[in-house]
Short mmCIF file of C-alpha atoms in Angstrom, two decimals:
data_model
loop_
_atom_site.label_atom_id
_atom_site.label_comp_id
_atom_site.label_asym_id
_atom_site.label_seq_id
_atom_site.Cartn_x
_atom_site.Cartn_y
_atom_site.Cartn_z
CA MET A 21 11.89 -14.07 -20.58
CA TYR A 22 15.08 -14.91 -22.35
CA ASN A 23 16.20 -16.33 -25.84
CA HIS A 24 16.11 -20.14 -25.46
CA GLN A 25 18.90 -20.31 -27.95
CA LEU A 26 21.05 -19.72 -24.81
CA ASP A 27 20.00 -23.16 -23.51
CA ALA A 28 21.48 -24.87 -26.50
CA PHE A 29 24.60 -22.68 -26.27
CA ILE A 30 25.28 -23.46 -22.65
CA ARG A 31 24.55 -27.19 -23.12
CA ALA A 32 26.95 -27.37 -26.08
CA ALA A 33 29.66 -25.41 -24.09
CA ASP A 34 29.23 -27.73 -21.00
CA MET A 35 29.50 -30.89 -23.19
CA GLY A 36 31.95 -29.76 -25.74
CA SER A 37 29.96 -31.43 -28.45
CA PHE A 38 26.98 -30.35 -30.53
CA GLY A 39 25.88 -34.04 -30.89
CA LYS A 40 26.06 -34.80 -27.17
CA ALA A 41 24.26 -31.52 -26.37
CA ALA A 42 21.54 -32.29 -28.94
CA GLU A 43 21.10 -35.85 -27.51
CA SER A 44 20.72 -34.58 -23.97
CA MET A 45 18.06 -32.08 -25.02
CA PHE A 46 16.13 -34.68 -27.09
CA ILE A 47 16.52 -32.85 -30.42
CA SER A 48 18.49 -33.53 -33.47
CA SER A 49 22.09 -32.34 -34.15
CA PRO A 50 21.10 -30.24 -37.13
CA ALA A 51 18.38 -28.62 -34.96
CA LEU A 52 20.78 -27.62 -32.33
CA ILE A 53 23.49 -26.45 -34.68
CA GLN A 54 20.71 -24.30 -36.39
CA GLN A 55 20.02 -22.65 -33.01
CA ILE A 56 23.78 -21.93 -32.46
CA ASN A 57 24.20 -20.56 -35.90
CA LEU A 58 21.25 -18.22 -35.28
CA LEU A 59 22.55 -17.00 -31.99
CA GLU A 60 26.11 -16.37 -33.56
CA SER A 61 24.46 -14.54 -36.48
CA ARG A 62 22.46 -12.49 -33.96
CA CYS A 63 25.65 -11.79 -31.83
CA GLY A 64 27.70 -10.89 -34.89
CA PHE A 65 30.77 -13.03 -33.68
CA LYS A 66 31.77 -16.58 -33.47
CA LEU A 67 30.96 -18.40 -30.08
CA PHE A 68 32.69 -21.80 -30.94
CA ASN A 69 35.69 -23.03 -32.48
CA ARG A 70 34.70 -26.18 -34.18
CA THR A 71 36.89 -29.14 -34.80
CA ASN A 72 36.48 -32.85 -35.65
CA HIS A 73 37.16 -33.48 -32.04
CA GLY A 74 34.37 -31.34 -30.69
CA VAL A 75 33.63 -27.68 -30.03
CA LYS A 76 35.39 -25.18 -27.71
CA LEU A 77 34.36 -21.66 -26.63
CA THR A 78 36.02 -18.70 -28.20
CA PRO A 79 37.02 -15.78 -25.85
CA ALA A 80 33.92 -13.99 -26.79
CA GLY A 81 32.00 -17.29 -26.28
CA LYS A 82 33.42 -17.71 -22.72
CA SER A 83 32.20 -14.15 -21.84
CA LEU A 84 28.72 -14.77 -23.18
CA TYR A 85 28.63 -18.23 -21.45
CA GLU A 86 29.18 -16.69 -17.96
CA ASP A 87 26.72 -13.87 -18.57
CA ALA A 88 24.18 -16.22 -20.21
CA LYS A 89 24.10 -18.35 -16.93
CA THR A 90 23.46 -15.23 -14.89
CA ILE A 91 20.66 -14.04 -17.34
CA ILE A 92 18.94 -17.37 -17.08
CA ARG A 93 19.17 -17.48 -13.29
CA LEU A 94 17.77 -13.87 -13.01
CA SER A 95 15.03 -14.71 -15.52
CA GLU A 96 14.01 -17.78 -13.52
CA ASP A 97 14.00 -15.67 -10.24
CA ALA A 98 11.88 -13.07 -11.99
CA LEU A 99 9.28 -15.52 -13.09
CA LYS A 100 9.25 -17.27 -9.60
CA LYS A 101 8.75 -13.83 -7.98
CA ALA A 102 5.98 -12.91 -10.45
CA SER A 103 4.26 -16.19 -10.05
CA GLN A 104 4.35 -15.79 -6.17
CA LEU A 105 2.89 -12.38 -6.43
CA ALA A 106 0.17 -13.50 -8.75
CA GLU A 107 -0.68 -16.35 -6.45
CA GLN A 108 -0.64 -13.86 -3.44
CA ALA A 109 -2.97 -11.52 -5.25
CA GLU A 110 -5.50 -14.29 -5.51
CA THR A 111 -5.55 -15.32 -1.96
CA THR A 112 -3.86 -12.60 0.32
CA VAL A 113 -5.28 -9.18 1.57
CA ARG A 114 -2.41 -7.07 2.89
CA ILE A 115 -3.70 -4.73 5.44
CA GLY A 116 -1.66 -1.68 6.37
CA THR A 117 -1.62 -0.36 10.00
CA SER A 118 0.08 2.33 11.86
CA LEU A 119 -0.45 4.67 14.75
CA LEU A 120 -3.14 6.68 12.83
CA TYR A 121 -4.71 3.76 10.86
CA LYS A 122 -5.26 1.05 13.30
CA CYS A 123 -7.34 -1.98 12.77
CA ARG A 124 -10.34 -1.18 14.95
CA LEU A 125 -13.22 -2.82 12.98
CA LEU A 126 -11.27 -5.24 10.80
CA PRO A 127 -10.91 -8.05 13.26
CA GLU A 128 -14.72 -8.40 13.50
CA ILE A 129 -15.06 -8.07 9.73
CA TRP A 130 -12.47 -10.63 9.11
CA ALA A 131 -14.07 -13.08 11.50
CA ARG A 132 -17.29 -12.98 9.38
CA ILE A 133 -15.46 -13.09 6.08
CA SER A 134 -13.15 -15.85 6.88
CA GLU A 135 -16.05 -18.32 7.42
CA LYS A 136 -17.43 -17.68 3.98
CA HIS A 137 -14.10 -17.43 2.30
CA PRO A 138 -11.56 -19.80 3.90
CA GLU A 139 -9.26 -19.46 0.96
CA LEU A 140 -8.61 -15.95 1.89
CA ARG A 141 -5.88 -14.85 4.40
CA ILE A 142 -4.81 -11.57 5.65
CA GLU A 143 -1.36 -10.10 6.13
CA ILE A 144 -0.82 -7.17 8.66
CA LEU A 145 1.92 -4.87 7.50
CA PRO A 146 3.26 -1.85 9.23
CA MET A 147 2.73 1.44 7.49
CA ALA A 148 5.61 4.02 7.92
CA GLU A 149 4.92 7.41 9.54
CA TYR A 150 4.69 9.29 6.19
CA GLU A 151 5.08 12.83 5.79
CA ASN A 152 2.08 13.36 3.64
CA ARG A 153 -1.00 11.52 2.34
CA GLY A 154 0.46 11.48 -1.19
CA THR A 155 3.11 8.94 0.01
CA THR A 156 0.36 6.83 1.77
CA PHE A 157 -1.57 6.55 -1.59
CA ALA A 158 1.62 5.85 -3.46
CA CYS A 159 2.10 2.79 -1.39
CA LEU A 160 -1.61 1.71 -1.55
CA GLY A 161 -1.88 -1.29 -3.94
CA THR A 162 1.86 -1.76 -3.86
CA ASP A 163 3.02 -2.22 -0.33
CA PHE A 164 -0.36 -2.86 1.16
CA ASP A 165 -3.93 -3.36 -0.29
CA LEU A 166 -6.12 -1.49 2.25
CA PHE A 167 -6.30 0.29 5.53
CA GLU A 168 -8.88 1.57 7.96
CA ALA A 169 -9.45 5.25 8.46
CA VAL A 170 -11.61 8.34 8.49
CA TYR A 171 -12.03 9.23 4.82
CA GLY A 172 -11.17 12.63 3.27
CA SER A 173 -14.27 12.85 1.25
CA LYS A 174 -12.89 15.70 -0.87
CA GLY A 175 -9.06 15.40 -1.09
CA TRP A 176 -8.93 11.69 -1.32
CA LYS A 177 -11.29 11.22 -4.28
CA GLY A 178 -9.55 9.67 -7.22
CA ASN A 179 -6.58 8.54 -5.05
CA CYS A 180 -8.44 5.49 -3.69
CA GLN A 181 -11.71 3.68 -3.35
CA PHE A 182 -13.63 3.75 -0.12
CA LEU A 183 -16.15 1.38 1.70
CA LYS A 184 -17.99 3.36 4.46
CA LEU A 185 -18.63 1.37 7.57
CA SER A 186 -19.85 4.12 9.79
CA GLU A 187 -20.17 7.85 10.51
CA VAL A 188 -18.03 9.29 13.24
CA PRO A 189 -18.70 12.58 15.01
CA ILE A 190 -16.32 15.49 15.15
CA CYS A 191 -14.89 16.09 18.70
CA CYS A 192 -12.20 18.02 20.39
CA ALA A 193 -8.87 16.86 22.09
CA VAL A 194 -7.05 19.04 24.61
CA SER A 195 -4.16 18.59 27.04
CA THR A 196 -4.99 17.93 30.72
CA ALA A 197 -3.81 21.47 31.56
CA HIS A 198 -6.34 23.03 29.14
CA ARG A 199 -9.17 25.20 30.41
CA LEU A 200 -11.73 22.98 28.73
CA ALA A 201 -10.09 19.60 29.95
CA LYS A 202 -12.80 19.14 32.74
CA ALA A 203 -15.72 19.65 30.45
CA GLU A 204 -17.91 16.70 29.64
CA LYS A 205 -18.95 18.10 26.37
CA LEU A 206 -18.38 21.21 24.44
CA SER A 207 -20.55 23.64 22.40
CA MET A 208 -19.30 25.64 19.41
CA GLN A 209 -19.42 28.78 21.63
CA ASP A 210 -16.90 27.14 23.96
CA LEU A 211 -14.43 27.30 21.14
CA ASN A 212 -14.50 31.15 21.18
CA GLY A 213 -11.01 32.52 21.59
CA GLU A 214 -9.25 29.17 21.02
CA TYR A 215 -6.57 27.94 18.72
CA LEU A 216 -7.99 25.09 16.73
CA VAL A 217 -5.73 22.54 15.04
CA MET A 218 -7.38 20.93 12.03
CA PRO A 219 -6.67 19.44 8.62
CA ILE A 220 -6.04 22.07 5.67
CA GLU A 221 -8.95 22.94 3.46
CA GLY A 222 -9.81 20.61 0.50
CA VAL A 223 -9.31 17.35 2.44
CA SER A 224 -12.94 16.85 3.78
CA GLU A 225 -16.19 18.35 2.73
CA GLU A 226 -17.48 17.98 6.28
CA LEU A 227 -14.53 19.62 7.80
CA ASP A 228 -14.52 22.50 5.25
CA SER A 229 -18.24 23.19 6.24
CA PHE A 230 -17.30 23.05 9.89
CA ARG A 231 -14.47 25.53 9.26
CA ALA A 232 -16.82 27.88 7.29
CA GLU A 233 -19.30 27.84 10.28
CA ILE A 234 -16.58 28.42 12.85
CA THR A 235 -15.09 31.34 10.80
CA GLU A 236 -18.33 33.02 10.15
CA LYS A 237 -19.92 32.71 13.56
CA PHE A 238 -16.71 32.75 15.91
CA PRO A 239 -14.31 35.20 14.43
CA THR A 240 -12.08 35.09 17.59
CA VAL A 241 -11.22 31.45 16.86
CA GLN A 242 -7.78 31.04 15.24
CA ILE A 243 -7.32 28.08 12.98
CA ILE A 244 -3.86 26.30 12.79
CA ASN A 245 -3.73 24.26 9.59
CA SER A 246 -2.14 20.68 9.76
CA SER A 247 -1.37 19.25 6.34
CA TYR A 248 -1.05 15.74 7.93
CA TYR A 249 -2.02 14.33 11.38
CA GLY A 250 0.96 12.49 12.88
CA VAL A 251 2.83 12.14 16.10
CA ASP A 252 4.22 15.83 15.86
CA THR A 253 0.59 17.10 15.60
CA PHE A 254 -0.50 15.35 18.80
CA THR A 255 2.77 16.40 20.61
CA MET A 256 2.03 20.05 19.58
CA CYS A 257 -1.36 19.99 21.16
CA GLU A 258 0.01 18.33 24.26
CA VAL A 259 2.51 21.12 24.96
CA ASN A 260 0.40 24.03 23.70
CA PRO A 261 -3.07 25.26 24.75
CA TYR A 262 -4.50 24.17 21.36
CA VAL A 263 -7.74 22.32 20.59
CA LEU A 264 -7.25 19.36 18.31
CA ILE A 265 -10.29 18.66 15.86
CA THR A 266 -10.48 14.92 15.74
CA GLN A 267 -12.80 11.86 16.01
CA PRO A 268 -13.64 9.62 18.89
CA VAL A 269 -12.03 6.60 17.06
CA TYR A 270 -8.73 8.33 17.51
CA ALA A 271 -8.80 8.88 21.17
CA ASP A 272 -6.57 5.85 21.66
CA ILE A 273 -3.79 7.49 19.53
CA HIS A 274 -3.35 10.77 21.60
CA THR A 275 -3.64 9.14 25.06
CA ASN A 276 -2.11 12.22 26.67
CA LEU A 277 -4.90 14.42 25.43
CA ILE A 278 -8.52 14.32 26.55
CA THR A 279 -11.12 13.71 23.96
CA ILE A 280 -14.43 15.73 24.52
CA PRO A 281 -17.67 15.41 22.56
CA LEU A 282 -18.60 18.47 20.61
CA GLU A 283 -22.24 19.46 20.02
CA THR A 284 -22.42 19.57 16.37
CA ASP A 285 -24.19 17.61 13.58
CA TYR A 286 -21.03 17.31 11.64
CA THR A 287 -19.75 13.78 11.07
CA MET A 288 -17.17 12.11 8.90
CA PRO A 289 -17.28 8.76 6.90
CA TYR A 290 -15.18 5.96 8.51
CA GLY A 291 -14.33 2.52 6.82
CA LEU A 292 -11.87 0.82 4.47
CA VAL A 293 -9.64 2.58 2.07
CA TYR A 294 -8.35 0.43 -0.79
CA ALA A 295 -6.63 0.76 -4.12
CA ASN A 296 -8.33 1.98 -7.24
CA ASP A 297 -7.31 -1.28 -8.93
CA PRO A 298 -7.61 -3.82 -6.20
CA THR A 299 -6.23 -7.29 -6.34
CA PRO A 300 -8.63 -10.22 -6.85
CA ALA A 301 -8.32 -11.08 -3.16
CA THR A 302 -9.00 -7.57 -2.03
CA ARG A 303 -11.97 -7.26 -4.40
CA LYS A 304 -13.39 -10.40 -2.86
CA PHE A 305 -12.75 -9.07 0.56
CA ILE A 306 -14.47 -5.80 -0.05
CA GLN A 307 -17.50 -7.37 -1.69
CA SER A 308 -17.87 -9.65 1.34
CA ALA A 309 -17.38 -6.78 3.84
CA THR A 310 -20.06 -4.77 1.89
CA LYS A 311 -22.52 -7.66 2.22
CA SER A 312 -21.80 -8.24 5.86
CA LYS A 313 -22.42 -4.76 6.89
CA LYS A 314 -25.95 -4.73 5.51
#
């Protein structure tokens, strides 16, 4: 990480003698002097004033001496940090969790995996309420290794890898004051004349097909595009007579909205989203999760 001639330089400066420094480093005096000479040649200025009574740092040498100790300390810290990260990558799976991306199936999966791989451990980390999915993917593989979610089969491709665990149906969520709130289930015809809040086009193949059918068969439906589902999205649907297109797994997020099944064949994949270049621990976790779901 740094030029080890600095070690000889610092030892000689501390001891005030090339001979004593060489002895303490278990090398010969000529070998140590050669390292000092090479360092001075590289720097382009003298580091020591040499006398018969020993050596003493020049003003430039004193400056380098202080900075060299800092360089060595920072280098050692960097190596220690890198070593810890490398070790963590082999044994730890960092799971991101947030209001939207809760750990619903992971506890059960982990219970099965931990028996077969006791060397693995998980770390649960909070995910910030990001303004867009791009930020989420930017943090995937750096701040956390995987999270559990409904997968955007169209817009998420290339940004991550995905292990499907199940298919979840499309349903509707409305406020308690909405005219549809007391319905046990809804048909597509029930959505006539409603304002539908749903993800923008290009995120999900399934939702794009659903949108196309709604637009074609029910022209009175007005669609409100949401670039990202967050707290603001749910609040908007709580205070307005809107119908939120969602999935049953998210019913525990918008507790002030009533989630109602929708009579449709459209479903969406649900599972584990992980980095394109997973850590060894994450790769082992995903492989085990794949086997355990069969």
